[in-house]
Tab-separated table of C-alpha atoms in Angstrom:
chain	number	residue	atom	x	y	z
A	28	UNK	CA	33.255	68.244	-1.909
A	29	UNK	CA	33.889	69.377	-5.464
A	30	UNK	CA	31.041	70.162	-7.841
A	31	UNK	CA	30.654	68.222	-10.958
A	32	UNK	CA	30.291	71.344	-13.039
A	33	UNK	CA	32.351	69.880	-15.695
A	34	UNK	CA	29.948	67.299	-16.301
A	35	UNK	CA	26.620	69.458	-16.130
A	36	UNK	CA	27.272	72.927	-17.262
A	37	UNK	CA	28.042	71.945	-20.924
A	38	UNK	CA	24.941	69.679	-20.883
A	39	UNK	CA	22.722	72.709	-19.211
A	40	UNK	CA	21.263	70.015	-16.968
A	41	UNK	CA	20.041	71.211	-13.393
A	42	UNK	CA	21.358	69.084	-10.477
A	43	UNK	CA	21.785	68.957	-6.588
A	44	UNK	CA	24.491	67.446	-4.796
A	45	UNK	CA	23.788	65.670	-1.628
A	46	UNK	CA	25.688	63.438	0.656
A	47	UNK	CA	23.978	60.401	2.140
A	48	UNK	CA	22.373	61.025	5.470
A	49	UNK	CA	24.096	58.097	7.113
A	50	UNK	CA	27.583	59.331	5.546
A	51	UNK	CA	28.182	55.529	4.201
A	52	UNK	CA	28.969	54.191	0.642
A	53	UNK	CA	26.670	51.537	1.217
A	54	UNK	CA	26.336	48.152	3.215
A	55	UNK	CA	23.708	45.569	2.776
A	56	UNK	CA	21.431	44.985	5.701
A	57	UNK	CA	19.949	41.675	6.968
A	58	UNK	CA	16.534	42.492	5.634
A	59	UNK	CA	18.222	43.097	2.129
A	60	UNK	CA	17.931	47.007	2.279
A	61	UNK	CA	21.047	49.150	1.768
A	62	UNK	CA	22.516	51.962	3.716
A	63	UNK	CA	24.327	55.082	2.338
A	64	UNK	CA	24.635	56.002	-1.366
A	65	UNK	CA	23.834	52.335	-2.818
A	66	UNK	CA	20.381	52.963	-0.291
A	67	UNK	CA	19.690	55.937	-1.766
A	68	UNK	CA	19.839	54.642	-5.340
A	69	UNK	CA	18.119	51.497	-4.395
A	70	UNK	CA	15.122	53.600	-2.924
A	71	UNK	CA	15.282	55.839	-6.123
A	72	UNK	CA	15.793	59.024	-4.080
A	73	UNK	CA	18.665	59.892	-6.420
A	74	UNK	CA	19.368	59.254	-10.078
A	75	UNK	CA	23.201	58.589	-10.203
A	76	UNK	CA	26.164	58.750	-8.329
A	77	UNK	CA	29.927	59.304	-9.203
A	78	UNK	CA	32.784	57.243	-7.837
A	79	UNK	CA	31.122	54.315	-6.265
A	80	UNK	CA	33.099	51.057	-6.241
A	81	UNK	CA	31.562	47.745	-7.843
A	82	UNK	CA	31.377	45.005	-5.135
A	83	UNK	CA	29.727	41.612	-5.981
A	84	UNK	CA	26.524	42.260	-4.244
A	85	UNK	CA	25.970	46.049	-5.616
A	86	UNK	CA	25.205	44.972	-9.280
A	87	UNK	CA	22.159	43.214	-8.103
A	88	UNK	CA	20.340	46.218	-6.753
A	89	UNK	CA	21.838	49.149	-8.745
A	90	UNK	CA	23.319	49.540	-12.281
A	91	UNK	CA	26.757	50.526	-13.340
A	92	UNK	CA	28.145	51.844	-16.567
A	93	UNK	CA	30.593	49.837	-18.047
A	94	UNK	CA	33.824	49.649	-16.589
A	95	UNK	CA	36.948	50.782	-18.739
A	96	UNK	CA	39.687	50.737	-16.261
A	97	UNK	CA	39.767	47.995	-13.600
A	98	UNK	CA	42.662	48.506	-11.136
A	99	UNK	CA	42.983	46.094	-8.346
A	100	UNK	CA	46.498	47.188	-7.242
A	101	UNK	CA	46.662	50.434	-5.181
A	102	UNK	CA	50.003	51.621	-3.673
A	103	UNK	CA	50.035	53.825	-0.702
A	104	UNK	CA	52.917	55.537	1.188
A	105	UNK	CA	53.206	58.388	3.561
A	106	UNK	CA	53.998	62.013	2.534
A	107	UNK	CA	57.601	62.444	2.795
A	108	UNK	CA	59.018	65.045	5.308
A	109	UNK	CA	60.428	68.494	3.720
A	110	UNK	CA	64.187	68.569	3.547
A	111	UNK	CA	65.725	71.004	5.919
A	112	UNK	CA	66.284	74.380	4.855
A	113	UNK	CA	69.972	74.217	4.745
A	114	UNK	CA	69.706	71.877	1.394
A	115	UNK	CA	67.741	74.375	-0.448
A	116	UNK	CA	71.195	75.519	-2.172
A	117	UNK	CA	71.932	71.725	-3.353
A	118	UNK	CA	68.294	70.598	-4.127
A	119	UNK	CA	66.182	73.973	-4.675
A	120	UNK	CA	63.244	72.096	-6.005
A	121	UNK	CA	62.769	69.706	-3.281
A	122	UNK	CA	62.573	71.964	-0.027
């Protein structure tokens, strides 16, 4: 896990990075409680979270900042296999 030093160090704010005990992002239970990061924020065991997806139900229990980029399309592809060594003379930057 990368530490968010670029955010906190310039502000001279102390912080503790923690992962949720159950390792989940956050699912709502039948009782209305949440698991994972959302549950940690709901119980006020944490002050904020970085990189949490806004779903229709999550804003009912936690506050989000204003969204400035909303990208609903994501493309995934597998990593290409490396070219054979003999092509290094023809395509030196692709091997």
